[in-house]
XYZ file of C-alpha atoms in Angstrom:
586
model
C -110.935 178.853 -258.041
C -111.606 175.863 -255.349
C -113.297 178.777 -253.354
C -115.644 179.881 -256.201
C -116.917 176.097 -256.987
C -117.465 175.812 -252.755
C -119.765 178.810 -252.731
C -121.614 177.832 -256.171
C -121.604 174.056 -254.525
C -123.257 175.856 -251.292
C -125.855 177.981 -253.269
C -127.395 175.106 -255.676
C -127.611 173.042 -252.417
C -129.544 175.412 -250.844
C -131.603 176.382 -254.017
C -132.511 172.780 -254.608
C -133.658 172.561 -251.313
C -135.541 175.161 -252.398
C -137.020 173.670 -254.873
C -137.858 170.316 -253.408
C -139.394 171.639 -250.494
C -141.435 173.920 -253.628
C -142.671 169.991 -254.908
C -143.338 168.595 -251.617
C -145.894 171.483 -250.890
C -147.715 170.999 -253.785
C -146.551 173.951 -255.520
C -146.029 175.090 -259.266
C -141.906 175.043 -259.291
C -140.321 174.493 -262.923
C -137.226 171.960 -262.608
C -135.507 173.371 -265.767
C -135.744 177.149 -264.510
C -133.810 176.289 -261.388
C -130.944 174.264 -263.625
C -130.873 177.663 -265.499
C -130.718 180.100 -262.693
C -127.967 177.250 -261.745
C -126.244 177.943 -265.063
C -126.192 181.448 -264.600
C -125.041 181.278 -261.093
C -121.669 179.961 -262.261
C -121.218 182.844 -264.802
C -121.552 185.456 -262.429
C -119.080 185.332 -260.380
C -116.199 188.885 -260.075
C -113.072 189.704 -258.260
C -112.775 193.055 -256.354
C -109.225 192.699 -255.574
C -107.976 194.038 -258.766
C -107.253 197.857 -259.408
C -107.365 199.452 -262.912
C -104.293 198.826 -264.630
C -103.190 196.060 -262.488
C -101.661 192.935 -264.615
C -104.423 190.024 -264.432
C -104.141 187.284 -261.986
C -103.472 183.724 -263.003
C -104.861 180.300 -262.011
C -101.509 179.355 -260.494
C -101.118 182.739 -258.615
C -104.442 182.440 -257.477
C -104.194 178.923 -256.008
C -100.958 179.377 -254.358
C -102.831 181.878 -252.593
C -105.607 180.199 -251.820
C -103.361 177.723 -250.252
C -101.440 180.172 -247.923
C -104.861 180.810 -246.486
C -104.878 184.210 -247.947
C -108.528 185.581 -246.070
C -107.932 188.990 -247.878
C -108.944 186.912 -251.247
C -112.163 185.931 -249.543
C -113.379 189.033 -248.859
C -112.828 190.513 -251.871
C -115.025 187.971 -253.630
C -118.492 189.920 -254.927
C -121.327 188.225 -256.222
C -124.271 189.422 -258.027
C -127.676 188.095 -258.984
C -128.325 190.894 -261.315
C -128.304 188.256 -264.099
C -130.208 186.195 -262.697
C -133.239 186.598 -264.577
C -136.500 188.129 -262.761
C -135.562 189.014 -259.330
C -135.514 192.455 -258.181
C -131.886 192.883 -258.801
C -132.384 192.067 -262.813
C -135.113 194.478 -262.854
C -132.394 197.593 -260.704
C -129.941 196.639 -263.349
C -132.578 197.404 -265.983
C -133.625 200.303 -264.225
C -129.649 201.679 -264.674
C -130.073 200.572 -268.157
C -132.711 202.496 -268.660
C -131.712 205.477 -267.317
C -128.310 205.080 -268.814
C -130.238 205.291 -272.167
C -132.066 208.253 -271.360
C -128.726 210.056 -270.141
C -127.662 209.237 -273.960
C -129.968 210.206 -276.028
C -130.197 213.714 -273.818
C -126.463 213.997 -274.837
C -126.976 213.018 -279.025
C -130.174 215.813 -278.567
C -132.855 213.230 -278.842
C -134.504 214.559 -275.118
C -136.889 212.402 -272.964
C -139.356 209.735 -274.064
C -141.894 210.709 -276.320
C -144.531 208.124 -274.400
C -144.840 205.387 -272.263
C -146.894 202.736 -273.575
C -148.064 198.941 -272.772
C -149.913 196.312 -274.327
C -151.703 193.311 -272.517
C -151.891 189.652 -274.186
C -156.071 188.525 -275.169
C -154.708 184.970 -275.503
C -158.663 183.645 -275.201
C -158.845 185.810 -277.932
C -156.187 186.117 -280.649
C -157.102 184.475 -283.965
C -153.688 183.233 -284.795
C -152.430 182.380 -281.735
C -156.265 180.116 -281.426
C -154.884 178.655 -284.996
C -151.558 177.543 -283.461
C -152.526 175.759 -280.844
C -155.234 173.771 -282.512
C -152.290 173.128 -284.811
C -150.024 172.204 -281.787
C -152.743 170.127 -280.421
C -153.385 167.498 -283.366
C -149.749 167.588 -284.269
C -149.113 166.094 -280.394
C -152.366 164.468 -279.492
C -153.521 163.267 -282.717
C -157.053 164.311 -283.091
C -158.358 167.961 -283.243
C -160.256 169.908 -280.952
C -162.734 172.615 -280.718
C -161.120 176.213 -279.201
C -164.279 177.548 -279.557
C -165.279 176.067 -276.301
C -163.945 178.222 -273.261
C -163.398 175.235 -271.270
C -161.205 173.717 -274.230
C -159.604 176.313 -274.925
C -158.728 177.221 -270.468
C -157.015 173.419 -270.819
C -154.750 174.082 -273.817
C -153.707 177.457 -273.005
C -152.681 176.293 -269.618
C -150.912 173.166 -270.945
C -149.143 175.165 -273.551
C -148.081 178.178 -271.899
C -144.501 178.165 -274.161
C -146.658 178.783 -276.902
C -148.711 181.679 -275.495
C -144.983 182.990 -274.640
C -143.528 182.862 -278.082
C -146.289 184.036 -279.849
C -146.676 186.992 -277.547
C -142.756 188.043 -277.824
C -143.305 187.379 -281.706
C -146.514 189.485 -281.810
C -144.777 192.520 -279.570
C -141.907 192.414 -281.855
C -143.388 192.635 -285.052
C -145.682 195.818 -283.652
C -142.623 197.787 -282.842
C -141.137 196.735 -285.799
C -143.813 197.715 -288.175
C -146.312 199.746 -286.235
C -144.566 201.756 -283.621
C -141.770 202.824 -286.277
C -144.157 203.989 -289.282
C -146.891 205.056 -287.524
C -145.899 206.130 -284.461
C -142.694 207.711 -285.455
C -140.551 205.753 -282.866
C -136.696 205.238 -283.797
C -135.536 204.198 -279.826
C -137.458 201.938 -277.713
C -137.082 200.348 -275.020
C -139.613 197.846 -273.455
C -140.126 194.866 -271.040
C -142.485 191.653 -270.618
C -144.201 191.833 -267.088
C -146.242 188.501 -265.461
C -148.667 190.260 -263.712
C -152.470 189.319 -262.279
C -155.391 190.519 -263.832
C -153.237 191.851 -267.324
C -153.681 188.584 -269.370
C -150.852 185.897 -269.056
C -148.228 188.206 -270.037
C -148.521 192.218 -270.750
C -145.145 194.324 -271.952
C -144.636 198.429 -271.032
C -141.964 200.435 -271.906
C -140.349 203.535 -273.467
C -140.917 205.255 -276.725
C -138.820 208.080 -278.287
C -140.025 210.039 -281.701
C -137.538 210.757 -284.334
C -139.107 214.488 -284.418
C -137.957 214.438 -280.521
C -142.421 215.517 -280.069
C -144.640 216.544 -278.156
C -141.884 218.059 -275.906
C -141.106 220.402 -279.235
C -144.533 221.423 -279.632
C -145.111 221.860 -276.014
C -141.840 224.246 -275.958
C -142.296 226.407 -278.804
C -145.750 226.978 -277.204
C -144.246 228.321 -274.035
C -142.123 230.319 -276.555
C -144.362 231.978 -277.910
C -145.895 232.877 -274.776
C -148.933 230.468 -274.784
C -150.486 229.397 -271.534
C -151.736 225.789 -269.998
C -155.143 226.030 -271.820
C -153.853 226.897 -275.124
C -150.923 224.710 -274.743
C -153.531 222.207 -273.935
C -155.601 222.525 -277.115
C -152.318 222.739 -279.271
C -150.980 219.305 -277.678
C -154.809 218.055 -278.291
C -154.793 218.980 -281.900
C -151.276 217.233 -282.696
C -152.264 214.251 -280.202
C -155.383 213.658 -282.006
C -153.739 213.592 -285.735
C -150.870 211.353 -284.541
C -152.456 208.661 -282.284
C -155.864 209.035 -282.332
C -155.522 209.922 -278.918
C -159.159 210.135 -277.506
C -161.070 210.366 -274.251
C -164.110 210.620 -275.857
C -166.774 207.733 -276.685
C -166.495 206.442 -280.069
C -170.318 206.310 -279.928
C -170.500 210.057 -280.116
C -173.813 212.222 -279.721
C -176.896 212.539 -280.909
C -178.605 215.176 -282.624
C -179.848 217.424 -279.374
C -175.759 216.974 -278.763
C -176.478 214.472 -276.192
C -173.827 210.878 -275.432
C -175.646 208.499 -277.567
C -175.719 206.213 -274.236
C -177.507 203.631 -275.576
C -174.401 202.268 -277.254
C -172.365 202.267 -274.357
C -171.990 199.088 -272.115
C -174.146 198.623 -268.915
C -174.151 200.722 -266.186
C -173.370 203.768 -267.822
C -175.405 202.888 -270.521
C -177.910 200.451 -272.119
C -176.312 198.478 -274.773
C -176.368 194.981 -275.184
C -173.086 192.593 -275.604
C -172.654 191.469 -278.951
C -173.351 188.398 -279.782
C -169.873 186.388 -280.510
C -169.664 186.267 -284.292
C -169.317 190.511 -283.429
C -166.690 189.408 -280.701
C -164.058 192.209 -281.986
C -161.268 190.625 -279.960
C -161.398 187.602 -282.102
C -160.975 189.412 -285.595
C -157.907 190.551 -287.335
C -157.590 194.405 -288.193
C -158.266 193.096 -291.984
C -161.354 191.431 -290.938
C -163.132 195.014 -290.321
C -161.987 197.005 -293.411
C -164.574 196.229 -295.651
C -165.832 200.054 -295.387
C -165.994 203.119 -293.186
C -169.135 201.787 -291.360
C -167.540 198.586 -290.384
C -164.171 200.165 -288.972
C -166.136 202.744 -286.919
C -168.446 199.882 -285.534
C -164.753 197.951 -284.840
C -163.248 200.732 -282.781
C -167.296 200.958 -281.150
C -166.810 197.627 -279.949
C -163.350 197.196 -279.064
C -163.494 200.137 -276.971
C -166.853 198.510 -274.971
C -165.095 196.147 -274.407
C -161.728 196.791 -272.889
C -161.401 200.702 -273.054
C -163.975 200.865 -270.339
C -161.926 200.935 -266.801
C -163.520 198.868 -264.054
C -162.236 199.101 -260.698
C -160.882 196.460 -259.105
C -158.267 194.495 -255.919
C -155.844 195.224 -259.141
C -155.921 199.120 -258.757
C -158.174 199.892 -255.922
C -155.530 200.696 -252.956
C -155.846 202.594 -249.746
C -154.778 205.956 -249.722
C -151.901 206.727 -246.995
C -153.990 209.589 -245.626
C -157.375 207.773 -245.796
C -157.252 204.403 -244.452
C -161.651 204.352 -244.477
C -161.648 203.773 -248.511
C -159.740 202.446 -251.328
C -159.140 204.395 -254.193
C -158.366 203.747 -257.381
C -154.566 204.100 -258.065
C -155.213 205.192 -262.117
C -157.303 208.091 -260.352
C -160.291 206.554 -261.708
C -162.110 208.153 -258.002
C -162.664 205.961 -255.495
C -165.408 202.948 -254.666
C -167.987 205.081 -253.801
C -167.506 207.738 -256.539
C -165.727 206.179 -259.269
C -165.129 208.135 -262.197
C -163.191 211.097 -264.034
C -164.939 214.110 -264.253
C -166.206 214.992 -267.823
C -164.171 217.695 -269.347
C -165.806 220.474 -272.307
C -161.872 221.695 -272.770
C -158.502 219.884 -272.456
C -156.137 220.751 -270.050
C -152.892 220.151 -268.452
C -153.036 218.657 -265.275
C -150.458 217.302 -262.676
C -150.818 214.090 -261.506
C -149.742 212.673 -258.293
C -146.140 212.551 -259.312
C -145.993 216.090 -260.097
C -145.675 214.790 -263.731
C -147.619 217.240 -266.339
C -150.657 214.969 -267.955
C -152.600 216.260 -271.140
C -156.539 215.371 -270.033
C -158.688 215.593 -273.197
C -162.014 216.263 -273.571
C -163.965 213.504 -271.956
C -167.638 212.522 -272.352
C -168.061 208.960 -270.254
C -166.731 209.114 -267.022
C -164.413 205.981 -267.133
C -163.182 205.557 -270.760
C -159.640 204.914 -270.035
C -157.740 208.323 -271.999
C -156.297 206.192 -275.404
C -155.003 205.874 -278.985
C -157.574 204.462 -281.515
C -154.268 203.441 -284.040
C -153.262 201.095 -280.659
C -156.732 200.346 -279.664
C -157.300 198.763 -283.633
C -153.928 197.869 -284.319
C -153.060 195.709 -281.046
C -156.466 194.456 -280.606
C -156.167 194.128 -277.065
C -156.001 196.193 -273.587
C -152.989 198.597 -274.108
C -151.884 202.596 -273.510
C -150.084 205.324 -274.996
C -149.338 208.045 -272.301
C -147.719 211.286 -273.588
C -144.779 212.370 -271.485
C -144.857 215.875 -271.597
C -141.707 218.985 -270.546
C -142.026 222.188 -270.428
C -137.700 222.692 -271.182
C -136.020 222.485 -274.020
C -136.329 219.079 -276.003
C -132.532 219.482 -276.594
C -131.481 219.796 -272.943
C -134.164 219.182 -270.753
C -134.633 220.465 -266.854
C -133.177 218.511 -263.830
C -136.526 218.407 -261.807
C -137.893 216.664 -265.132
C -135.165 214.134 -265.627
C -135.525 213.225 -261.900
C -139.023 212.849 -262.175
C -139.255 210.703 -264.826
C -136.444 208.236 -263.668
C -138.658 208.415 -260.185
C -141.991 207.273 -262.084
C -141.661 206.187 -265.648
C -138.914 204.354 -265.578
C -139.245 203.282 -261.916
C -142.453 201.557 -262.497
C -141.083 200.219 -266.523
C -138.310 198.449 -263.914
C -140.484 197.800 -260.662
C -139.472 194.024 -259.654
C -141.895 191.506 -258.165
C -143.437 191.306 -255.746
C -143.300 187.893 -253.912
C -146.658 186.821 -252.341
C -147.404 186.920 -248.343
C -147.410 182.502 -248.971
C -144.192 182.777 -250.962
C -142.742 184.843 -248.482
C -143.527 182.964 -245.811
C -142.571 179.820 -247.566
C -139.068 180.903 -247.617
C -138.081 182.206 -243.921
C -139.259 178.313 -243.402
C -137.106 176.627 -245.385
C -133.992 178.842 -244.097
C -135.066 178.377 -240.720
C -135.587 174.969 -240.748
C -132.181 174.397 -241.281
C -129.128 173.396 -238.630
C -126.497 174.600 -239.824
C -125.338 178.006 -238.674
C -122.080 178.376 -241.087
C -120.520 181.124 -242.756
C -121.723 179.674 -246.218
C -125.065 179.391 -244.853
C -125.405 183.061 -243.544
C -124.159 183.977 -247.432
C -127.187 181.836 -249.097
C -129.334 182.562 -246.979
C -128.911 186.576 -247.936
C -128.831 184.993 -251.362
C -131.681 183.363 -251.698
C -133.817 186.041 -249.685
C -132.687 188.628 -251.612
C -133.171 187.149 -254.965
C -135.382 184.244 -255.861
C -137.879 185.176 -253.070
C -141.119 184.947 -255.637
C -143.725 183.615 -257.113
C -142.959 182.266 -260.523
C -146.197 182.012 -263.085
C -146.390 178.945 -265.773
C -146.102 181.596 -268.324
C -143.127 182.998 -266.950
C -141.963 179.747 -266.254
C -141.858 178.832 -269.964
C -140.768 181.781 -271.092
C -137.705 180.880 -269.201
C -137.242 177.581 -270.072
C -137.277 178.907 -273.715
C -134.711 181.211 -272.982
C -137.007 184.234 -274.483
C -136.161 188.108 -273.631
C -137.638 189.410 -270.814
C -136.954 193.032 -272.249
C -135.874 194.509 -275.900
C -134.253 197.593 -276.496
C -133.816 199.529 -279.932
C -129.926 200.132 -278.483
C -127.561 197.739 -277.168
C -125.647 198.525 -273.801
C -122.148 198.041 -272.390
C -121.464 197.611 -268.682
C -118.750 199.527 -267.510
C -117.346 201.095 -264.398
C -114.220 202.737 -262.728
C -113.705 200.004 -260.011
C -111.564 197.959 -260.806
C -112.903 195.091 -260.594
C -112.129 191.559 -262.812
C -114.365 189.860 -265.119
C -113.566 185.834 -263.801
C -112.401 183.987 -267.274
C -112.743 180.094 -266.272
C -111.170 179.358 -269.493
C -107.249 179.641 -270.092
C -104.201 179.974 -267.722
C -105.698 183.622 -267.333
C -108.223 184.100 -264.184
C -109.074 187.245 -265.170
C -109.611 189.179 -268.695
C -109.846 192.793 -269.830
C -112.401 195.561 -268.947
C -113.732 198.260 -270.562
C -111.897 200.678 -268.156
C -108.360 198.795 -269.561
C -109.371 198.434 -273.124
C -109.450 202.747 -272.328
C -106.575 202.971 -270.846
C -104.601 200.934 -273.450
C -106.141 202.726 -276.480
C -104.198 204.259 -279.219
C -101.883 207.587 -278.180
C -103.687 209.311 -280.407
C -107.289 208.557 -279.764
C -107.999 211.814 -277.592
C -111.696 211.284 -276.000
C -113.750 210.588 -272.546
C -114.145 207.636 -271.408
C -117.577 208.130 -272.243
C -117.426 209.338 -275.237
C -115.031 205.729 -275.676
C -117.845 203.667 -274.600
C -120.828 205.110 -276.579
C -119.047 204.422 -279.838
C -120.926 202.595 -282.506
C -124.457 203.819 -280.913
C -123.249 201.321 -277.668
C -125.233 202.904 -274.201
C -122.937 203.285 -271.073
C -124.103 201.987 -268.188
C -121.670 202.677 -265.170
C -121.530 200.920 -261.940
C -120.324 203.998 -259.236
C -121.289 207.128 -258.249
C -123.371 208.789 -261.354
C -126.288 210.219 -258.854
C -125.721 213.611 -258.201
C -126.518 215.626 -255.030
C -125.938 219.199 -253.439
C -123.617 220.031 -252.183
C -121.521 218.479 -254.846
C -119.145 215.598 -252.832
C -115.678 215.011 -253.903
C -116.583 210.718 -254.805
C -119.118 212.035 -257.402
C -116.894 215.164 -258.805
C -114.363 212.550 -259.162
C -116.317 209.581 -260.832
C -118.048 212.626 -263.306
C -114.685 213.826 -264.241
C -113.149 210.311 -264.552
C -116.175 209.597 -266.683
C -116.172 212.731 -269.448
C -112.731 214.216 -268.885
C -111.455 214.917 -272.862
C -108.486 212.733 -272.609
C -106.930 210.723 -269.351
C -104.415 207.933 -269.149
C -103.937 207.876 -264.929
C -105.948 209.891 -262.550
C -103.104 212.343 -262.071
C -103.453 213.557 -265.713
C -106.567 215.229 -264.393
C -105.614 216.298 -260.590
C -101.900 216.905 -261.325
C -101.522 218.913 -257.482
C -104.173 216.276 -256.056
C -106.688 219.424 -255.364
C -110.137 219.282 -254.481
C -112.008 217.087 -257.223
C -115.248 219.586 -256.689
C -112.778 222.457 -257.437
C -111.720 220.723 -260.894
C -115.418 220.017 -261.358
C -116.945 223.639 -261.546
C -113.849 224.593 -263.675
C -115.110 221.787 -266.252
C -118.890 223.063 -265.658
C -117.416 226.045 -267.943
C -115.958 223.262 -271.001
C -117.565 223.104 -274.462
C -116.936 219.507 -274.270
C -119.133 218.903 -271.169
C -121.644 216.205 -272.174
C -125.234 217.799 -271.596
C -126.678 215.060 -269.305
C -123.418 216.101 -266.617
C -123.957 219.281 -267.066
C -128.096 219.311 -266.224
């Protein structure tokens, strides 16, 4: 215990340092976001020295040892950041999350994502979110103020970023709620807020599964019926279009000789004219525009001028590995010297650079970013809906397309940040600049490095100090895993307390399941902590951890490997069982 409060003691030290050295620079730190990481720090903390089914360690055993200078105790000490909200090893723990919810609803039949989507924040923009902090203004300074002036408005947004942050969590939550559900069809969802340049304050992307488990139905009955990429193409387009609104065409359509009525699109592809601001359609509420046909078509005109049109900038625009001489654009919007899509007559299926299939639709304007008009009106603000498209069975889809969506979709849903070249910088300083060249030193320095090694906007900021999700999921998960390892209980005579692995092994006699099959009870999402990847040739560690995981029925490994054979041997016997989940067997 003594040891645990000397390497928390150790850490804050260093992280205040940290943060003072933050102040003395002149840079943005928030105070109360450190004391929280602080808080978490101390809840964090596991013992490895624990096997399954070992009795639990108490505060008097563990002191006594601790006082025979027992070293064995020190190495076996783990600590993970993974809670610690933010850094890159939150954001790998999400990405297991993730993945452990696709692995799930693969095995209940519900196949991959139906779409990836994201949605960016307009907070210059949003009528209500304009109404609540003139609201918050003369309720704390007394007098009232006029939003309609940018420069007003620049000042209150950035002295009130906790309300930007709650409204936009509120706002996100209430569109999945009641948009994504009824009109999109979504019953699983999984999504995360993102603090990113050039996407608004705060933007959210994430994961959205149908109930109907489409397109990748559609898309396989197609291939059924013998259908090829064309006419899968215009069968995709067809549903696309009468679910989403899913368009790549201008909204200003053509003329009579059939040609893009280009003078209503936006300058330099075409010649028309920014509306004046009382037509601003970022500042009007879907109910604002319903007055007829006329004046929702003119909506969806405008909103799309205005941010359906992609413009290339330091954002996207990245050198290409194999051509160093130009940037290109990395939503394959060309390149700075030909930017642009090319216009399309027919849809089609295309792979992108992931080797991911991509429906293209027909396209008239060379960069209208590919998009839903339902999520264009309805969110009011820069957002996507991307179609994730198979070619397997929706029931039990293909390896290569499993591993290529945990590669790219959810890779990128669960990238981390990115800490600036300053920020970077900033931090081999401060370590450096220190004496001391201890043990505990050499442990927060890897620490700190490897976890709070970012920058840290306002908005982010005060979204932490108001303790708001970073991500919300439709399921709840359960952290699990065959180590070992003990949960430290600071409360009680007890160090440790019970895992899920002994809450397994001390079930009922007569509850006959897997462990996974244990876990995912009452809709809860395994995620495991050892060897789920699988590779070829099959190794005896991951035959072992697989069969440990969805063996029927196992009280001690033994009960499985009775003559202590080869674990791969035992593994392509079970390859054969009814009772395989479908995930281990793909």
């Amino acid at each position: 215990m003594y040891l645990c409060q000397s390497l928390q003691q150790n850490i804050y030290s260093l992280y205040l340092f940290h943060v003072f050295y933050h102040m003395e620079l002149g840079t943005f730190v928030s105070t109360g976001q450190e004391l929280v990481f602080h808080w978490q720090i101390g809840r964090n903390i596991y013992f490895g020295f624990l096997m399954a089914g070992d009795p639990h360690i108490t505060v008097s055993e563990l002191k006594e040892k601790l006082e025979r200078g027992d070293n064995y105790i020190c190495k076996k000490i783990l600590y993970f950041s993974d809670t610690l909200r933010g850094t890159n090893q939150y954001w790998a723990r999400r990405y297991k999350e993730v993945v452990a919810l696709q692995q799930f609803n693969i095995n209940n039949g519900d196949g991959l994502p139906s779409f990836f989507t994201t949605g960016s924040c307009a907070e210059f923009h949003f009528k209500p979110l304009k109404r609540l902090l003139a609201m918050y203004f003369k309720h704390t300074v007394g007098r009232d103020i006029d939003l309609s002036i940018s420069s007003n408005m620049f000042n209150v947004l950035q002295e009130n970023t906790h309300i930007v942050a709650k409204y936009f969590d509120l706002r996100t939550l209430s569109y999945f709620k009641n948009v994504m559900g009824p009109v999109f069809g979504v019953d699983c969802f999984w999504y995360r807020q993102e603090f990113a340049k050039s996407r608004g304050m705060v933007h959210w992307h994430g994961l959205c599964w149908r109930k109907d488990i489409e397109p990748h139905s559609l898309m396989h009955k197609c291939i059924e019926d013998g259908l090829n990429d064309a006419e899968c193409a215009e069968a995709l387009e067809s549903w696309a279009k009468y679910e989403f609104g899913l368009s790549a065409e201008h909204p200003a359509g053509c003329d009579e000789a059939g040609k893009p009525r280009k003078d209503l699109w936006p300058p330099p592809e075409g010649t028309a004219p920014a509306p004046p601001e009382e037509k601003n359609p970022l500042v009007k509420l879907l109910m604002d525009v319903c007055d007829s046909q006329y004046s929702i078509l003119e909506d969806y005109l405008l909103l799309s001028n205005r941010f359906n049109i992609h413009r290339c900038s330091d954002y996207c625009l990245r050198f290409n590995k194999h051509n160093k001489t130009e940037k290109e654009c990395r939503m394959e919007f060309g390149s700075q010297s030909n930017p642009g899509k090319p216009l399309r007559s027919v849809p089609d299926l295309v792979k992108d650079r992931n080797g991911c299939f991509r429906l293209e639709l027909l396209r008239d304007h060379p960069l209208l970013v590919q998009h839903s008009r339902l999520h264009t009106q309805g969110r009011r603000a820069n957002g996507d809906i991307s179609l994730i498209l198979s070619k397997s069975s929706p029931e039990n889809p293909s390896v290569s397309e499993i591993v290529a969506l945990e590669k790219y979709t959810t890779g990128y849903s669960c990238k981390g940040n990115k800490a600036s070249k300053a920020m970077f910088e900033l931090f081999y300083e401060m370590i450096d600049s220190s004496s001391s060249h201890s043990t505990a030193k050499s442990f927060c320095t890897k620490y700190i490095k490897n976890t709070v090694k970012r920058d840290v906007s306002a908005v982010e900021a005060s979204s932490e100090l108001s303790r708001l999700p970073l991500y919300r999921c439709s399921c709840s998960f359960q952290s699990v895993s065959l180590s070992g390892f003990s949960v430290l209980e600071q409360d009680g005579s007890v160090v440790t307390k019970n895992t899920a692995l002994d809450n397994y092994l001390n079930r009922d006699l007569d509850d006959i399941c897997s462990y996974f099959t244990f876990i995912s009870r009452n809709g809860k999402v395994a995620v495991f902590s050892c060897a789920t990847q699988a590779s070829w040739p099959l190794t005896e560690e991951y035959c072992q951890t697989q069969l440990l995981i969805h063996w029927p029925s196992w009280r001690k490994p033994s009960d499985i490997n009775p003559q202590n054979t080869s674990w791969v041997e035992i593994m392509s016997d079970f390859f054969t069982d009814r009772r395989l989940s479908k995930f281990c067997k793909g």
